[in-house]
mmCIF file of C-alpha atoms in Angstrom:
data_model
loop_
_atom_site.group_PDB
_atom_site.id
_atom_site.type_symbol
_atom_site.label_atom_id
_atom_site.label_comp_id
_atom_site.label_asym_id
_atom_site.label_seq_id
_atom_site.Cartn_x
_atom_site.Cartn_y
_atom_site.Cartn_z
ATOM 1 C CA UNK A 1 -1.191 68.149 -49.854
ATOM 2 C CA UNK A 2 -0.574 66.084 -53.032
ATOM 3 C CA UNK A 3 1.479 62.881 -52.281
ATOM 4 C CA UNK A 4 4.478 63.904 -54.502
ATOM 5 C CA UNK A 5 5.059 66.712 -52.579
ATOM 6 C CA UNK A 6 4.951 64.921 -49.547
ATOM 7 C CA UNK A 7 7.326 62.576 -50.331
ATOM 8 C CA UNK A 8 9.554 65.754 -51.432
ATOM 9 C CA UNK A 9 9.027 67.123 -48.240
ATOM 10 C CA UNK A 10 10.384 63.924 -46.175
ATOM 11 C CA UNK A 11 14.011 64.513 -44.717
ATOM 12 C CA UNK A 12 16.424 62.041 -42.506
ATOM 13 C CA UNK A 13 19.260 62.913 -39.771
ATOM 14 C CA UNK A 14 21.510 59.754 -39.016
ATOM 15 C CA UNK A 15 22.619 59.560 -35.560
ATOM 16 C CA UNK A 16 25.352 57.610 -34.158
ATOM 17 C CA UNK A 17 27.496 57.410 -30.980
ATOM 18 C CA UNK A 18 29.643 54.546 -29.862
ATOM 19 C CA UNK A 19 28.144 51.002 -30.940
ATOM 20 C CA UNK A 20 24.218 52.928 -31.394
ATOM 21 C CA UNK A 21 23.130 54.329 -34.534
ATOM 22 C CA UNK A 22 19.423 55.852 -35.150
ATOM 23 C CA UNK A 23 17.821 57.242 -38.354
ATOM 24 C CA UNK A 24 15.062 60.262 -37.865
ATOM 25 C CA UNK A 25 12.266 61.131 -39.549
ATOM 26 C CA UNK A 26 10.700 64.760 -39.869
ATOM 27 C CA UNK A 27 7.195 63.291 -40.719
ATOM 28 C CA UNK A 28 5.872 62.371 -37.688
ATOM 29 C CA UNK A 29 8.837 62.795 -35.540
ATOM 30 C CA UNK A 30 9.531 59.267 -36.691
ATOM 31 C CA UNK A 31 12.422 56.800 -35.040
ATOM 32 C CA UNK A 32 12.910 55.134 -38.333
ATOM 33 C CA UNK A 33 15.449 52.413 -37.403
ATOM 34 C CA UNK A 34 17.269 52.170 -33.815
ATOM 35 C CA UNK A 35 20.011 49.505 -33.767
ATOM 36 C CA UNK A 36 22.984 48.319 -31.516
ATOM 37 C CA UNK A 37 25.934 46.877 -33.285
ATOM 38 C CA UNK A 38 23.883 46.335 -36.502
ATOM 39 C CA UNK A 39 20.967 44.509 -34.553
ATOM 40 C CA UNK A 40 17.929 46.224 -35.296
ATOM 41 C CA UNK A 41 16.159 47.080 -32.441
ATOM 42 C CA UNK A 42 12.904 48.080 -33.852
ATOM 43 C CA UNK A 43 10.409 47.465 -36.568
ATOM 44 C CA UNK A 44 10.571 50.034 -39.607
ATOM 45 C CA UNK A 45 9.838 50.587 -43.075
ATOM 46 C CA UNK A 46 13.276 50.969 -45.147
ATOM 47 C CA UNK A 47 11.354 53.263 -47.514
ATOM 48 C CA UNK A 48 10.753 56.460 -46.035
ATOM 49 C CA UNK A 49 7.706 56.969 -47.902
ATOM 50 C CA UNK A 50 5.952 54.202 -46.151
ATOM 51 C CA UNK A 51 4.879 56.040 -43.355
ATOM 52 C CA UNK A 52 2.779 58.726 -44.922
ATOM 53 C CA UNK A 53 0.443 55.669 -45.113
ATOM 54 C CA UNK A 54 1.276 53.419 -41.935
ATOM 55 C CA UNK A 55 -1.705 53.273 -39.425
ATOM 56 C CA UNK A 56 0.354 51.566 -36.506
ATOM 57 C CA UNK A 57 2.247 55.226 -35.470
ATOM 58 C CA UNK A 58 5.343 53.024 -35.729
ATOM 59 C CA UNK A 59 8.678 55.146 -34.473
ATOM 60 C CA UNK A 60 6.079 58.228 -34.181
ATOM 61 C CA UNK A 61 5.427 60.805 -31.489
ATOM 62 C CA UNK A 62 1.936 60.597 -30.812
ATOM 63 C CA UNK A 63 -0.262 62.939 -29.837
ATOM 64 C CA UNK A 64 -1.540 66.119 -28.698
ATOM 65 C CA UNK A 65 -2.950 63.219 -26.425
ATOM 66 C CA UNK A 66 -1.675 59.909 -26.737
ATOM 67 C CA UNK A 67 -4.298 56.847 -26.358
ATOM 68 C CA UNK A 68 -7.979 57.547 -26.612
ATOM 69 C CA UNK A 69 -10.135 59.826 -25.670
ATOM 70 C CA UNK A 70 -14.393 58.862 -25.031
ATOM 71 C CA UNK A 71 -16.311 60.175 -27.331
ATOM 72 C CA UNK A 72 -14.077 62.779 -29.082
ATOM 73 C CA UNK A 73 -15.072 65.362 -26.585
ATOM 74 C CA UNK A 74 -13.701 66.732 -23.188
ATOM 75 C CA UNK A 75 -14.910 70.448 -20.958
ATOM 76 C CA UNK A 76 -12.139 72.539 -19.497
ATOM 77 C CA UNK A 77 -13.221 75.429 -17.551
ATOM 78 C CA UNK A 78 -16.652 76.187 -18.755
ATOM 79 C CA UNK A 79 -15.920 74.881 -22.480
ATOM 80 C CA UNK A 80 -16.477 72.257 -24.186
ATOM 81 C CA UNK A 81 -14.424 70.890 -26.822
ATOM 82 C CA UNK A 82 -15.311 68.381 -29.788
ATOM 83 C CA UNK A 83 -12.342 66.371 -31.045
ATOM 84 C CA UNK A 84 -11.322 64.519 -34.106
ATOM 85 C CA UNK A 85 -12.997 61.122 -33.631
ATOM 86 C CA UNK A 86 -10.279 58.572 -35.648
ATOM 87 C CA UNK A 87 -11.308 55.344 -33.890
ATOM 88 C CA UNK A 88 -15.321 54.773 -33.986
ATOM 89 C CA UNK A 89 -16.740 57.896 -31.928
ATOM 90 C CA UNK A 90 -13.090 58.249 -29.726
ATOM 91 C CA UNK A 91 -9.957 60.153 -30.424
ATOM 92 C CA UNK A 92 -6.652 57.955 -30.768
ATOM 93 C CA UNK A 93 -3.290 59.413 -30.605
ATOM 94 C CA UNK A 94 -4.604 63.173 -31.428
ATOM 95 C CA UNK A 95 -6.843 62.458 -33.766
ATOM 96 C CA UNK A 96 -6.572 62.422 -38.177
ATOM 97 C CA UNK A 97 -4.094 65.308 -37.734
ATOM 98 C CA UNK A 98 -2.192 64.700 -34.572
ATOM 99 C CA UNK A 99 1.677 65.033 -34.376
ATOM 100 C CA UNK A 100 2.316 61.287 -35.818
ATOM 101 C CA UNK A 101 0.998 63.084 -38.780
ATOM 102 C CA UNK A 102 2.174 66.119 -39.616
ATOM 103 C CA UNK A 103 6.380 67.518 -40.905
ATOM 104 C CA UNK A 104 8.218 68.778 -38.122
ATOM 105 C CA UNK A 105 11.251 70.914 -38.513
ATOM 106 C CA UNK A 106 14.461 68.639 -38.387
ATOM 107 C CA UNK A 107 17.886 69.583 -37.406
ATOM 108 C CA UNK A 108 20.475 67.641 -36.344
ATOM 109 C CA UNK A 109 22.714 69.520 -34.128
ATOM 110 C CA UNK A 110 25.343 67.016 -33.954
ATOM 111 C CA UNK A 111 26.936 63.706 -35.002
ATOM 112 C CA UNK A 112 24.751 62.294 -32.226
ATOM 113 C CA UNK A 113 21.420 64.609 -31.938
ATOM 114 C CA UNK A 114 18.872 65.984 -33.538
ATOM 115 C CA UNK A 115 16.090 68.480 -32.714
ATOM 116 C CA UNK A 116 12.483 68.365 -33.982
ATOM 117 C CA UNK A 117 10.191 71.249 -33.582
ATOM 118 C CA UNK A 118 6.591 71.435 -34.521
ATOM 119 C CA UNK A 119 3.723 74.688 -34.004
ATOM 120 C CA UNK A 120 0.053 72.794 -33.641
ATOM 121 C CA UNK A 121 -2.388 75.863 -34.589
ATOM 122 C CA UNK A 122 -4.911 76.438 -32.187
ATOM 123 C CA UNK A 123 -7.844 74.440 -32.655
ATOM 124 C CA UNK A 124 -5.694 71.509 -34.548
ATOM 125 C CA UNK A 125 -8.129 68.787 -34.663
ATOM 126 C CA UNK A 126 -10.369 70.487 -31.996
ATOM 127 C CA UNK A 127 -7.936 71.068 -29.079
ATOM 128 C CA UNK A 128 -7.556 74.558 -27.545
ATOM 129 C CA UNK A 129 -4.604 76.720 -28.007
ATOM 130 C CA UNK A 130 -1.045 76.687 -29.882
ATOM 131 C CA UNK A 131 1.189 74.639 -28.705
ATOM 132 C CA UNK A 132 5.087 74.752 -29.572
ATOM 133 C CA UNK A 133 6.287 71.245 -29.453
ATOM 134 C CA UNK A 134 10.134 70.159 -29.571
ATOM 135 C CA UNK A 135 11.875 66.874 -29.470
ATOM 136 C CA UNK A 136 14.878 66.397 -29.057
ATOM 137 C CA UNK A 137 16.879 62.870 -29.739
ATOM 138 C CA UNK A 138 20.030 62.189 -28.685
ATOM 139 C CA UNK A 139 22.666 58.604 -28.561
ATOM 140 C CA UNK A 140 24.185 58.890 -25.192
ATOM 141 C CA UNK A 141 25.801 55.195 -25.843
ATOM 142 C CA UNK A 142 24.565 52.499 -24.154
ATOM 143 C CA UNK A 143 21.730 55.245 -23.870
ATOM 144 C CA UNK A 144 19.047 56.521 -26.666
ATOM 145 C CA UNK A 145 17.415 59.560 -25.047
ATOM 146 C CA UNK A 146 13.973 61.310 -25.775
ATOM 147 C CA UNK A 147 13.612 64.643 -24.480
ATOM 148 C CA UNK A 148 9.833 66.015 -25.063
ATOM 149 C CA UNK A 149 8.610 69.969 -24.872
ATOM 150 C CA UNK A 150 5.748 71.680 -25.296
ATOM 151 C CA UNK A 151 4.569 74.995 -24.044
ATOM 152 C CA UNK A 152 1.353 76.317 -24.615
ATOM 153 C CA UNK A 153 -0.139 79.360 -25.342
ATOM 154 C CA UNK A 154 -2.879 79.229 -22.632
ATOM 155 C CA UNK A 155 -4.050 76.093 -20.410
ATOM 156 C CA UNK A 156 -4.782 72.891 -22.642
ATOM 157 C CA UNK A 157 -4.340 69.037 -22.199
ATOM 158 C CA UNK A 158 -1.209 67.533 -23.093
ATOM 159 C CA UNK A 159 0.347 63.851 -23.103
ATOM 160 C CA UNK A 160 2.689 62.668 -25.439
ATOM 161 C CA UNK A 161 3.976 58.937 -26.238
ATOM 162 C CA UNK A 162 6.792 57.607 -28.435
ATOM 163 C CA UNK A 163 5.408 54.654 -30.384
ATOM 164 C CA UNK A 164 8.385 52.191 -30.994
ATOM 165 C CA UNK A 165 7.578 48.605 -31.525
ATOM 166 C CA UNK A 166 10.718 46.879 -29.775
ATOM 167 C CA UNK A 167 12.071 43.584 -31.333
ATOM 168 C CA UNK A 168 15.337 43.429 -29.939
ATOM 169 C CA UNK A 169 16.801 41.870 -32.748
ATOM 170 C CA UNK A 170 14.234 39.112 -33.234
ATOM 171 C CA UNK A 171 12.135 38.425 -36.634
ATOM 172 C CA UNK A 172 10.499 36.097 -34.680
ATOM 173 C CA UNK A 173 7.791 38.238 -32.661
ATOM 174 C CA UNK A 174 8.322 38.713 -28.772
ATOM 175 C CA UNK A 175 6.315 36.186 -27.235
ATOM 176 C CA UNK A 176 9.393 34.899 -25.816
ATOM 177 C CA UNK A 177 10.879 38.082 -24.743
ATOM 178 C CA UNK A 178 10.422 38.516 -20.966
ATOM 179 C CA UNK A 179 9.262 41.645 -19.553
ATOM 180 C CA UNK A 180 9.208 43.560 -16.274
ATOM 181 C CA UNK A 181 7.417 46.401 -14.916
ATOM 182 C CA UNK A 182 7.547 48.872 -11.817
ATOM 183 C CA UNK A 183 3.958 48.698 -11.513
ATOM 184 C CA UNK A 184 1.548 47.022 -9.312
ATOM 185 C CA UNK A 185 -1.782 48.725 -10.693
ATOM 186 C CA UNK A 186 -2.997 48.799 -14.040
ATOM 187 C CA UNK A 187 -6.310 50.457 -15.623
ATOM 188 C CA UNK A 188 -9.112 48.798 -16.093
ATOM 189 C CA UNK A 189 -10.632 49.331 -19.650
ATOM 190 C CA UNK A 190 -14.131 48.847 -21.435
ATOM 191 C CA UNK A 191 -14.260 46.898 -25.122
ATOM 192 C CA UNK A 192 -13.498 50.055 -26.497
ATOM 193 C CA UNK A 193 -9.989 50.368 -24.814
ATOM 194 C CA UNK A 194 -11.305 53.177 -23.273
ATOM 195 C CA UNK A 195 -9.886 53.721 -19.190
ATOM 196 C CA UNK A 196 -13.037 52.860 -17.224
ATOM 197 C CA UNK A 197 -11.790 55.289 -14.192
ATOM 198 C CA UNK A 198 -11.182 52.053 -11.803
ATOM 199 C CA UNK A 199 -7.622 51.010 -10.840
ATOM 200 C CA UNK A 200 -7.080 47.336 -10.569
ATOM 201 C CA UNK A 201 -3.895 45.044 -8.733
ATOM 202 C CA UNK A 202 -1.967 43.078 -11.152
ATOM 203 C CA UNK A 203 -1.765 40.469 -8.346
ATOM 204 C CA UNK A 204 -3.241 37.710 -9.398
ATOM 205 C CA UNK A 205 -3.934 38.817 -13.061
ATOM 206 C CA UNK A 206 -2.717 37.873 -16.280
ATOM 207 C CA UNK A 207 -0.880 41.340 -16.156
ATOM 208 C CA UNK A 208 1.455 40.923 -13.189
ATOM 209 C CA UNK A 209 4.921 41.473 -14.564
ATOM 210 C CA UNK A 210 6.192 42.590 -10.997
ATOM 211 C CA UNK A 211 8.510 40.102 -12.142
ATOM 212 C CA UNK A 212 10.130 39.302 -15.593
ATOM 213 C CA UNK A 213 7.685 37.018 -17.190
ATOM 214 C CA UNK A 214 7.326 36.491 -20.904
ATOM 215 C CA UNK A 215 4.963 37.940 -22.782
ATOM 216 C CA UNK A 216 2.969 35.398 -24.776
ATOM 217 C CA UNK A 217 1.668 34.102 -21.120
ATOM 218 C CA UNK A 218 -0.563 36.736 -21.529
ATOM 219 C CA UNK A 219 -2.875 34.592 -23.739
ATOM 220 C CA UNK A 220 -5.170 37.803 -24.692
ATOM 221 C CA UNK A 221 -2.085 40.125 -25.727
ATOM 222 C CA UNK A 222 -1.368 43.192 -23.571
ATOM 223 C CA UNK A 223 -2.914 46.795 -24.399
ATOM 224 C CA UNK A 224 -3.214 48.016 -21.065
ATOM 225 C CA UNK A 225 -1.739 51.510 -19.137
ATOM 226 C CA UNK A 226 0.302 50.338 -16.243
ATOM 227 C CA UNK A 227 0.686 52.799 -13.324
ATOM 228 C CA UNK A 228 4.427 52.866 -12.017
ATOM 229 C CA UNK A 229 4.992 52.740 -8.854
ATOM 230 C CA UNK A 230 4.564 56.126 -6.516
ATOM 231 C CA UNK A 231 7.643 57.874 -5.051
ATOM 232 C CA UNK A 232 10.080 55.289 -7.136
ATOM 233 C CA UNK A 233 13.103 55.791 -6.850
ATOM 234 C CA UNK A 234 13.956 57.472 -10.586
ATOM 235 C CA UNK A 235 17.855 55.421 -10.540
ATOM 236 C CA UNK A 236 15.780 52.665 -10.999
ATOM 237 C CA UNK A 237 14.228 51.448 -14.744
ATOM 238 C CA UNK A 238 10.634 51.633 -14.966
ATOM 239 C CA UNK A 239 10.120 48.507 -17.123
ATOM 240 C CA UNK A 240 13.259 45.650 -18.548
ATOM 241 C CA UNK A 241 12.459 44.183 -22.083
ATOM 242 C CA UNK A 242 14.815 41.318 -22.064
ATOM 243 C CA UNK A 243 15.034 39.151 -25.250
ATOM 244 C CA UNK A 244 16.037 35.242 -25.623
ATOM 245 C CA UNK A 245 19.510 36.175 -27.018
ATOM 246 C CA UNK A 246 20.178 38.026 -23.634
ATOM 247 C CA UNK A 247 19.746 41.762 -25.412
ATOM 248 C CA UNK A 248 17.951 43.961 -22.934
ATOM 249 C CA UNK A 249 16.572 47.184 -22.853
ATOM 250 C CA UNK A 250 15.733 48.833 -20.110
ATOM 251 C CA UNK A 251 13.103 52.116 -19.910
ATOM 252 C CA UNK A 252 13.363 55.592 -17.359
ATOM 253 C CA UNK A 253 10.945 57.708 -17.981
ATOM 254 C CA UNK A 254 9.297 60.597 -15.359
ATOM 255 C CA UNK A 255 5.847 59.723 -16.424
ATOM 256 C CA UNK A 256 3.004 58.405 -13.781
ATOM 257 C CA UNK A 257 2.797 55.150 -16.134
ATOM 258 C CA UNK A 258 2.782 53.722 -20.003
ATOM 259 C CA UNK A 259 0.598 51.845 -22.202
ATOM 260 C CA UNK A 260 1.999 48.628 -22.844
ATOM 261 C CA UNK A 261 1.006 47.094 -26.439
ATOM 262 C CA UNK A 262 1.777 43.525 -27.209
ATOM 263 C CA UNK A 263 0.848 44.874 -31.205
ATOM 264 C CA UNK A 264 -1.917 41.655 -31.151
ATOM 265 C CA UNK A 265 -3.356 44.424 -34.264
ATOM 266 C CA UNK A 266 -0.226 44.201 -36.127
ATOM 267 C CA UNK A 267 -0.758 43.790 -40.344
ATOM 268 C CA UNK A 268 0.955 43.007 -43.362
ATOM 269 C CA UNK A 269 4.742 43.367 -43.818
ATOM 270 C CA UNK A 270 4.546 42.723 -40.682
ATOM 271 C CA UNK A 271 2.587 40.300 -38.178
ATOM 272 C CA UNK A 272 0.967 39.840 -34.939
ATOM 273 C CA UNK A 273 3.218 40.617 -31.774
ATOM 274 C CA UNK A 274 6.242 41.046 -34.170
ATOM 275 C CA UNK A 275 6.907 44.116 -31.738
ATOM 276 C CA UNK A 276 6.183 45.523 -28.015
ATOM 277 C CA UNK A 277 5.363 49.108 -27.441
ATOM 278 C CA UNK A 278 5.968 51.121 -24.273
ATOM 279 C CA UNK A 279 4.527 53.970 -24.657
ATOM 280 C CA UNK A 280 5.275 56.210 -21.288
ATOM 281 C CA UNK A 281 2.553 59.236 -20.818
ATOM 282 C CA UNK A 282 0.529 60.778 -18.792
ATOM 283 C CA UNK A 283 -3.551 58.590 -17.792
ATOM 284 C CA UNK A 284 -5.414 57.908 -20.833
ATOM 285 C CA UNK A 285 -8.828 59.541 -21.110
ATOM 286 C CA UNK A 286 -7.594 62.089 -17.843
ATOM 287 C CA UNK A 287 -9.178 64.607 -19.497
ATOM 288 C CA UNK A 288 -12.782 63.138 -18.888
ATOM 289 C CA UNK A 289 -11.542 61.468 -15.770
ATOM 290 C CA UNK A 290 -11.260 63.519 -12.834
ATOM 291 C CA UNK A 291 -9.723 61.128 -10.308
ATOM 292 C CA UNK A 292 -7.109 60.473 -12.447
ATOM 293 C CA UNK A 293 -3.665 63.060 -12.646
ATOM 294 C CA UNK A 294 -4.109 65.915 -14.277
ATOM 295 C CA UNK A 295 -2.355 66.592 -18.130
ATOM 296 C CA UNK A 296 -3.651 70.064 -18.302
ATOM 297 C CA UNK A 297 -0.309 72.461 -18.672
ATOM 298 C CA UNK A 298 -0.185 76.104 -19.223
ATOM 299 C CA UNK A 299 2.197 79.005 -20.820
ATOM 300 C CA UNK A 300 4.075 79.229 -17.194
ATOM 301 C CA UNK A 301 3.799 75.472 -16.562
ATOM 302 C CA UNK A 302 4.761 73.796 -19.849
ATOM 303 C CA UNK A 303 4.826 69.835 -20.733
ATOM 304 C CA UNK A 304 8.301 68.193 -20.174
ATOM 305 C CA UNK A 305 8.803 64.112 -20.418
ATOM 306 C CA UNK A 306 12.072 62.567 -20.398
ATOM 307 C CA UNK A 307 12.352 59.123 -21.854
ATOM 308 C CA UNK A 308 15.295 56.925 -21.721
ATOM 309 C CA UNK A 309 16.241 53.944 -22.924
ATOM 310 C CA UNK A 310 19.279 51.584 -21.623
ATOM 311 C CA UNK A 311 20.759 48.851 -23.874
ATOM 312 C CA UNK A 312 22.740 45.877 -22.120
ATOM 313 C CA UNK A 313 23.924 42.470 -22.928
ATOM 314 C CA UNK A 314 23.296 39.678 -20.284
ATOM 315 C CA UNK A 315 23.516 35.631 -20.814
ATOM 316 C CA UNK A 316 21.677 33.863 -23.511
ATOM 317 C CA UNK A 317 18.382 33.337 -22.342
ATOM 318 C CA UNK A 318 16.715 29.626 -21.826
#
């Protein structure tokens, strides 16, 4: 598709409810800006044109499968499938032509939602099946809600991620913001990224944040999937972002864990660790992992994640 007409193509909803305001994207099912009384609590591009060319999914909806996938190739049944290899010989985030990169259909329902529906053809950058996604964002003040669908057309894998880098109001990067985590296991990963199959303690490791530590004490940057907790009580937030003004937001999701991405990658206009992504989903690489939980879903057991996220204002930090 010719860039003019892409950029014709690109349409906004503005959302608002109480002291939250949001701005949507169709491409890519992007979060453009998310703020809370004018403090802008994510990175974005003020041009919406921008992210027909961003590599760093920021605000997007990644997938069909979020993270990577070894070698660009899984079996289901007695198939086997070849993917869209996008990072060296793996898939990341669904591949060239996953759902960060294609128009959804964009309505906003209301003065505070908006509903964003996409068909992926069968065989859309080598996975099996249609698949009928919808999103669905809605301000709930002091809440910002997520509501992810997809039902297939016969069994496939499916795991979806929303790809916000968090600033919390700070131009500054979030080294200093400190972060907590319902999760005492994380994934141990090769020097591709890639999940390894092995689950490791945080006890002890650079990656305990069983209590709120700050980020930059991680001295390698964070790009790890955290498991949460087993039979958690879902009341409870399943990570606390808490920035050095006092801002915090806190994250609910219904999802076994999250990849947690300190943005060490980050480029030009912005920089390294200007943002923190929590990225809730199903086990990276569980399609060629079989001890890990399964994210195959089928016409009479569809995909459904729930993400929510919790803004509050506590003292000024130290």
């Amino acid at each position: 598709m010719p860039e003019t007409e892409k950029l014709s193509r690109i349409e906004t909803a503005a959302l608002t409810d109480g002291d939250i305001r949001a701005t949507v994207l169709n491409y890519g099912a992007v979060t453009q800006g998310l703020w809370y009384k004018d403090v802008p609590l994510i990175l974005g591009f003020d041009d919406p044109s921008v992210y027909l060319t961003d590599t760093n999914y920021l605000g997007a909806i990644v997938g069909r499968i979020a993270n990577r996938i070894s070698g660009a190739r899984f079996d289901l049944g007695s198939s086997s499938f070849e993917l869209n290899a996008n990072e060296g010989c793996n898939t990341l985030h669904g591949g060239k032509d996953g759902l960060s990169q294609q128009f959804w259909d964009l309505e906003q329902v209301a003065l505070n939602e908006a509903v964003l529906s996409y068909v992926s053809p069968d065989g859309e950058s080598g996975f099996p099946g249609e698949v009928k996604f919808e999103v669905r964002v809605c301000l709930k003040f002091p809440r910002f809600i997520y509501s992810i669908f997809a039902r297939p057309d016969r069994p496939t894998p499916i795991s979806v991620a929303q790809h916000n880098y968090y600033t919390l109001g700070s131009s500054e990067g979030i080294g200093s913001h400190k972060l907590k985590l319902a999760s005492n296991r994380y994934l141990e990963i090769d020097n591709q990224g890639i999940p390894t199959g092995r689950v490791q303690a945080v006890q002890e490791s650079q990656l305990d944040f069983t209590e709120p530590k700050e980020i930059r004490n991680v001295p390698d940057g964070v790009d790890h999937y955290f498991c949460f907790n087993n039979f958690r009580d879902p009341s409870v937030s399943v990570a606390e972002l808490t920035a050095p003004s006092g801002l915090s937001l806190n994250f609910y999701s219904d999802q076994p864990g999250a990849q947690v991405y300190s943005a060490a990658k980050l480029t030009k206009p912005f920089f390294s660790s200007a943002g923190l992504c929590i990225e809730p989903s199903g086990y990276p690489n569980a399609t060629n992992v079989s001890s890990f939980p399964s994210i195959i879903f089928t016409p009479e057991n569809p995909y459904r994640q729930v993400l929510t996220l919790e803004i509050s204002e506590g003292q000024h930090g130290s």
